Structure formats: C-alpha cells, structure tokens
Amino acid sequence: MKLVKAGGPAKATPRRRGGAARPPSLRRLLGKAAVLTVLMLLGLWMVGLGAQKLAYAAGWAGTAGTIRAASCHDEGGSDSPSWVCSGVYRSDDGSTVDQHAWVKPSGNEQGHTIDVRHMSGHDYSATDAGALVTPIALIVFSGLVLTGALWGGPAALRRWANEVRAARGRTRRAGPQDGAGNRA
C-alpha cells in the first residue's frame, strides 16, 4: 500500500496499535536518575543541617551562656507562632557580652533569661527541650527521604534500565522497514 501526497509519495511511519505504552527512553531514564540524585543530595544536606542544629540545641557545640530577652515578636502566622527574642547575651565564663543577640525560643520568653549556645555572629540557639524537637524532626524526615532514595532508587533505576534495553531490543529485532511499513 502506497501513501500518495500531492507532489509525491509520503513517508509512512509505523503506528502503535491498541494504545500500547510508549517504551521508555534513555532521556527519561537519565531524568529519573537526576531526580534521584537531587533527592539524595537534598536528604544528605538536611541530615547535616539537622545534626548541626541538634548539636547546638543539645549543648554539644557553641559557647554556653544566657540571653535576657528584652523583646520578643512572633514571626509565624496565627496558626503556628514562631517567636524571635532579642536581648543581651552573656557567656557563662563572663568573657563575652553581645548587646545584639537574638534567639528563637519555643515560646514567648520576653523578660525571662534563656539558656543558649552561641552559633555565629549574633545568632544563638536555645538549649531547652523544645529546641530539640525541630532538629530531631528534620533528621528523621530527611532520614526517611534518604532511606527511600537509597532503598527504592537503585532498584527502580535497574528496572527502568532493563525496560530501556528491552524496548531497544524489540526495535532492533523488528528490522528495517520499507516506505510502506513492511519488513524488508
């Protein structure tokens, strides 16, 4: 069967019958590998960030001291308050005083003294039990992301690579076709 267009014969392209799914391509496989890589890097970054924040909140890092909270304000919405307090920091050994210190305690601590650890610059981390919740949650969440990426990711990539190989094998076995879609 020849297809004829005005001006000459048209090229016939093979069609898929029955609405079969398109075979996966190498580009799609590489895209999925890139997404998996980004998820793994993001998970590692989040674990590191959570571990750093946990070290300060637990009192394992930084210089110990206190901040007398002169003023506090809510940076969060009405549904989830996020307090930021500023005041004067004094290290426990008395060697450091910071007039412009700020900390994010678990609640409104205006007028109270907050136990903190110096992180960097004018940034301090509260060392109460409430300060441990966020870094632990961050580590657990990112650990779950990493576990999913490391456990399911390589298996999924192998499965996708096998699908690409199988699809390429089917097209090679089909052999070349003439202009009418018949095998030569």
mmCIF file of C-alpha atoms in Angstrom:
data_model
loop_
_atom_site.group_PDB
_atom_site.id
_atom_site.type_symbol
_atom_site.label_atom_id
_atom_site.label_comp_id
_atom_site.label_asym_id
_atom_site.label_seq_id
_atom_site.Cartn_x
_atom_site.Cartn_y
_atom_site.Cartn_z
ATOM 1 C CA MET A 1 0.000 0.000 0.000
ATOM 2 C CA LYS A 2 1.410 3.358 -1.022
ATOM 3 C CA LEU A 3 0.530 6.647 0.510
ATOM 4 C CA VAL A 4 0.404 9.416 -2.005
ATOM 5 C CA LYS A 5 0.510 13.107 -1.279
ATOM 6 C CA ALA A 6 0.121 15.875 -3.729
ATOM 7 C CA GLY A 7 3.610 16.279 -5.063
ATOM 8 C CA GLY A 8 4.898 12.767 -4.448
ATOM 9 C CA PRO A 9 4.886 9.758 -2.111
ATOM 10 C CA ALA A 10 4.685 10.412 1.627
ATOM 11 C CA LYS A 11 6.810 8.695 4.225
ATOM 12 C CA ALA A 12 4.968 6.033 6.128
ATOM 13 C CA THR A 13 5.625 5.881 9.848
ATOM 14 C CA PRO A 14 4.842 2.798 11.874
ATOM 15 C CA ARG A 15 1.995 3.215 14.377
ATOM 16 C CA ARG A 16 1.380 1.579 17.681
ATOM 17 C CA ARG A 17 -1.778 -0.448 17.734
ATOM 18 C CA GLY A 18 -4.007 -0.980 20.728
ATOM 19 C CA GLY A 19 -2.751 2.097 22.559
ATOM 20 C CA ALA A 20 0.361 0.319 23.879
ATOM 21 C CA ALA A 21 2.544 2.323 26.201
ATOM 22 C CA ARG A 22 5.492 4.095 24.700
ATOM 23 C CA PRO A 23 8.778 2.366 25.534
ATOM 24 C CA PRO A 24 10.941 4.269 27.989
ATOM 25 C CA SER A 25 13.772 6.293 26.511
ATOM 26 C CA LEU A 26 17.298 6.809 27.693
ATOM 27 C CA ARG A 27 16.489 10.507 28.231
ATOM 28 C CA ARG A 28 13.674 9.551 30.594
ATOM 29 C CA LEU A 29 15.974 7.150 32.468
ATOM 30 C CA LEU A 30 18.601 9.870 32.872
ATOM 31 C CA GLY A 31 15.926 12.297 34.054
ATOM 32 C CA LYS A 32 14.807 9.861 36.740
ATOM 33 C CA ALA A 33 18.432 9.284 37.765
ATOM 34 C CA ALA A 34 18.903 13.059 38.053
ATOM 35 C CA VAL A 35 15.801 13.390 40.247
ATOM 36 C CA LEU A 36 17.034 10.544 42.450
ATOM 37 C CA THR A 37 20.451 12.197 42.751
ATOM 38 C CA VAL A 38 18.890 15.534 43.728
ATOM 39 C CA LEU A 39 16.711 13.805 46.360
ATOM 40 C CA MET A 40 19.757 12.063 47.814
ATOM 41 C CA LEU A 41 21.797 15.288 47.937
ATOM 42 C CA LEU A 42 18.877 17.167 49.481
ATOM 43 C CA GLY A 43 18.430 14.410 52.063
ATOM 44 C CA LEU A 44 22.130 14.484 52.970
ATOM 45 C CA TRP A 45 22.079 18.271 53.273
ATOM 46 C CA MET A 46 19.001 18.105 55.525
ATOM 47 C CA VAL A 47 20.597 15.448 57.754
ATOM 48 C CA GLY A 48 23.706 17.629 58.092
ATOM 49 C CA LEU A 49 21.666 20.728 58.884
ATOM 50 C CA GLY A 50 19.576 18.831 61.440
ATOM 51 C CA ALA A 51 22.716 17.371 63.056
ATOM 52 C CA GLN A 52 24.280 20.827 63.298
ATOM 53 C CA LYS A 53 21.159 22.329 64.880
ATOM 54 C CA LEU A 54 20.866 19.334 67.217
ATOM 55 C CA ALA A 55 24.471 19.800 68.382
ATOM 56 C CA TYR A 56 23.749 23.399 69.423
ATOM 57 C CA ALA A 57 20.298 22.705 70.911
ATOM 58 C CA ALA A 58 21.624 19.775 72.941
ATOM 59 C CA GLY A 59 24.528 21.868 74.217
ATOM 60 C CA TRP A 60 27.290 19.859 72.496
ATOM 61 C CA ALA A 61 28.604 22.776 70.432
ATOM 62 C CA GLY A 62 28.998 26.525 70.849
ATOM 63 C CA THR A 63 29.736 28.687 73.866
ATOM 64 C CA ALA A 64 27.249 28.314 76.717
ATOM 65 C CA GLY A 65 25.573 31.418 78.093
ATOM 66 C CA THR A 66 22.272 33.179 78.658
ATOM 67 C CA ILE A 67 20.209 35.820 76.902
ATOM 68 C CA ARG A 68 18.000 38.162 78.869
ATOM 69 C CA ALA A 69 15.087 38.549 76.407
ATOM 70 C CA ALA A 70 14.333 42.266 76.272
ATOM 71 C CA SER A 71 11.804 41.925 73.442
ATOM 72 C CA CYS A 72 10.077 39.113 71.582
ATOM 73 C CA HIS A 73 7.893 39.090 68.495
ATOM 74 C CA ASP A 74 6.007 36.437 66.557
ATOM 75 C CA GLU A 75 7.305 35.789 63.011
ATOM 76 C CA GLY A 76 4.841 32.976 62.288
ATOM 77 C CA GLY A 77 1.172 33.116 61.429
ATOM 78 C CA SER A 78 -1.650 32.861 63.922
ATOM 79 C CA ASP A 79 -1.810 29.082 63.391
ATOM 80 C CA SER A 80 1.846 28.405 64.182
ATOM 81 C CA PRO A 81 3.681 31.025 66.233
ATOM 82 C CA SER A 82 7.425 31.315 65.715
ATOM 83 C CA TRP A 83 8.966 33.518 68.361
ATOM 84 C CA VAL A 84 12.168 35.520 67.970
ATOM 85 C CA CYS A 85 13.625 37.200 71.030
ATOM 86 C CA SER A 86 16.445 39.699 71.223
ATOM 87 C CA GLY A 87 18.482 40.864 74.158
ATOM 88 C CA VAL A 88 21.898 40.800 75.774
ATOM 89 C CA TYR A 89 23.998 37.605 75.704
ATOM 90 C CA ARG A 90 26.485 36.806 78.446
ATOM 91 C CA SER A 91 28.696 33.735 78.214
ATOM 92 C CA ASP A 92 28.836 31.528 81.303
ATOM 93 C CA ASP A 93 32.541 32.278 81.799
ATOM 94 C CA GLY A 94 31.863 36.048 81.522
ATOM 95 C CA SER A 95 34.327 36.560 78.674
ATOM 96 C CA THR A 96 31.733 37.508 76.014
ATOM 97 C CA VAL A 97 28.878 40.002 76.012
ATOM 98 C CA ASP A 98 26.736 40.613 72.896
ATOM 99 C CA GLN A 99 24.289 43.511 73.044
ATOM 100 C CA HIS A 100 22.505 42.477 69.798
ATOM 101 C CA ALA A 101 21.890 38.778 70.375
ATOM 102 C CA TRP A 102 18.767 37.010 69.084
ATOM 103 C CA VAL A 103 17.340 33.549 69.598
ATOM 104 C CA LYS A 104 14.289 31.544 68.520
ATOM 105 C CA PRO A 105 12.919 30.017 71.732
ATOM 106 C CA SER A 106 9.994 27.603 71.841
ATOM 107 C CA GLY A 107 7.660 30.307 73.190
ATOM 108 C CA ASN A 108 7.352 33.966 74.175
ATOM 109 C CA GLU A 109 10.149 34.410 76.702
ATOM 110 C CA GLN A 110 10.087 38.216 76.967
ATOM 111 C CA GLY A 111 11.561 39.309 80.297
ATOM 112 C CA HIS A 112 12.988 35.847 81.014
ATOM 113 C CA THR A 113 16.524 34.507 80.900
ATOM 114 C CA ILE A 114 17.066 31.864 78.198
ATOM 115 C CA ASP A 115 19.874 29.287 78.290
ATOM 116 C CA VAL A 116 21.583 29.363 74.901
ATOM 117 C CA ARG A 117 24.622 28.312 72.887
ATOM 118 C CA HIS A 118 26.436 30.782 70.637
ATOM 119 C CA MET A 119 26.264 29.659 66.972
ATOM 120 C CA SER A 120 27.724 32.515 64.877
ATOM 121 C CA GLY A 121 27.572 36.296 64.739
ATOM 122 C CA HIS A 122 24.546 37.429 66.757
ATOM 123 C CA ASP A 123 22.759 34.059 66.288
ATOM 124 C CA TYR A 124 22.135 31.808 69.292
ATOM 125 C CA SER A 125 20.354 28.512 69.849
ATOM 126 C CA ALA A 126 18.102 27.827 72.816
ATOM 127 C CA THR A 127 19.044 24.690 74.749
ATOM 128 C CA ASP A 128 15.676 23.743 76.264
ATOM 129 C CA ALA A 129 13.755 20.571 75.417
ATOM 130 C CA GLY A 130 11.533 22.423 72.935
ATOM 131 C CA ALA A 131 14.602 23.394 70.896
ATOM 132 C CA LEU A 132 15.381 19.711 70.307
ATOM 133 C CA VAL A 133 12.096 18.974 68.513
ATOM 134 C CA THR A 134 12.849 20.721 65.206
ATOM 135 C CA PRO A 135 16.325 19.266 64.557
ATOM 136 C CA ILE A 136 15.206 15.770 65.529
ATOM 137 C CA ALA A 137 12.177 16.033 63.228
ATOM 138 C CA LEU A 138 14.428 17.310 60.428
ATOM 139 C CA ILE A 139 16.832 14.399 60.862
ATOM 140 C CA VAL A 140 14.014 11.821 60.952
ATOM 141 C CA PHE A 141 12.263 13.271 57.873
ATOM 142 C CA SER A 142 15.464 13.542 55.845
ATOM 143 C CA GLY A 143 16.467 10.056 57.004
ATOM 144 C CA LEU A 144 13.202 8.746 55.580
ATOM 145 C CA VAL A 145 13.866 10.560 52.283
ATOM 146 C CA LEU A 146 17.363 9.077 52.120
ATOM 147 C CA THR A 147 16.130 5.603 53.038
ATOM 148 C CA GLY A 148 13.548 5.732 50.264
ATOM 149 C CA ALA A 149 16.099 7.035 47.762
ATOM 150 C CA LEU A 150 18.774 4.517 48.717
ATOM 151 C CA TRP A 151 16.441 1.562 49.091
ATOM 152 C CA GLY A 152 13.994 2.035 46.243
ATOM 153 C CA GLY A 153 16.050 4.251 43.944
ATOM 154 C CA PRO A 154 18.731 1.839 42.665
ATOM 155 C CA ALA A 155 16.160 -0.925 42.196
ATOM 156 C CA ALA A 156 13.915 1.445 40.245
ATOM 157 C CA LEU A 157 16.852 2.598 38.094
ATOM 158 C CA ARG A 158 17.785 -1.032 37.317
ATOM 159 C CA ARG A 159 14.158 -1.756 36.391
ATOM 160 C CA TRP A 160 13.993 1.356 34.159
ATOM 161 C CA ALA A 161 17.346 0.468 32.514
ATOM 162 C CA ASN A 162 16.070 -3.047 31.791
ATOM 163 C CA GLU A 163 12.919 -1.572 30.239
ATOM 164 C CA VAL A 164 15.037 0.670 28.006
ATOM 165 C CA ARG A 165 17.193 -2.305 26.932
ATOM 166 C CA ALA A 166 14.119 -4.424 26.258
ATOM 167 C CA ALA A 167 12.476 -1.670 24.220
ATOM 168 C CA ARG A 168 15.622 -1.165 22.165
ATOM 169 C CA GLY A 169 15.893 -4.920 21.624
ATOM 170 C CA ARG A 170 12.312 -5.025 20.267
ATOM 171 C CA THR A 171 13.032 -2.270 17.755
ATOM 172 C CA ARG A 172 16.272 -3.936 16.592
ATOM 173 C CA ARG A 173 14.594 -7.345 16.170
ATOM 174 C CA ALA A 174 11.860 -5.783 14.077
ATOM 175 C CA GLY A 175 14.461 -4.960 11.417
ATOM 176 C CA PRO A 176 14.384 -2.262 8.803
ATOM 177 C CA GLN A 177 11.143 -1.386 7.087
ATOM 178 C CA ASP A 178 10.393 -0.116 3.642
ATOM 179 C CA GLY A 179 8.388 3.037 2.991
ATOM 180 C CA ALA A 180 5.063 1.178 3.326
ATOM 181 C CA GLY A 181 5.849 -0.203 6.801
ATOM 182 C CA ASN A 182 6.671 -3.719 5.539
ATOM 183 C CA ARG A 183 9.765 -5.516 6.748
ATOM 184 C CA ALA A 184 12.464 -5.853 4.190
#
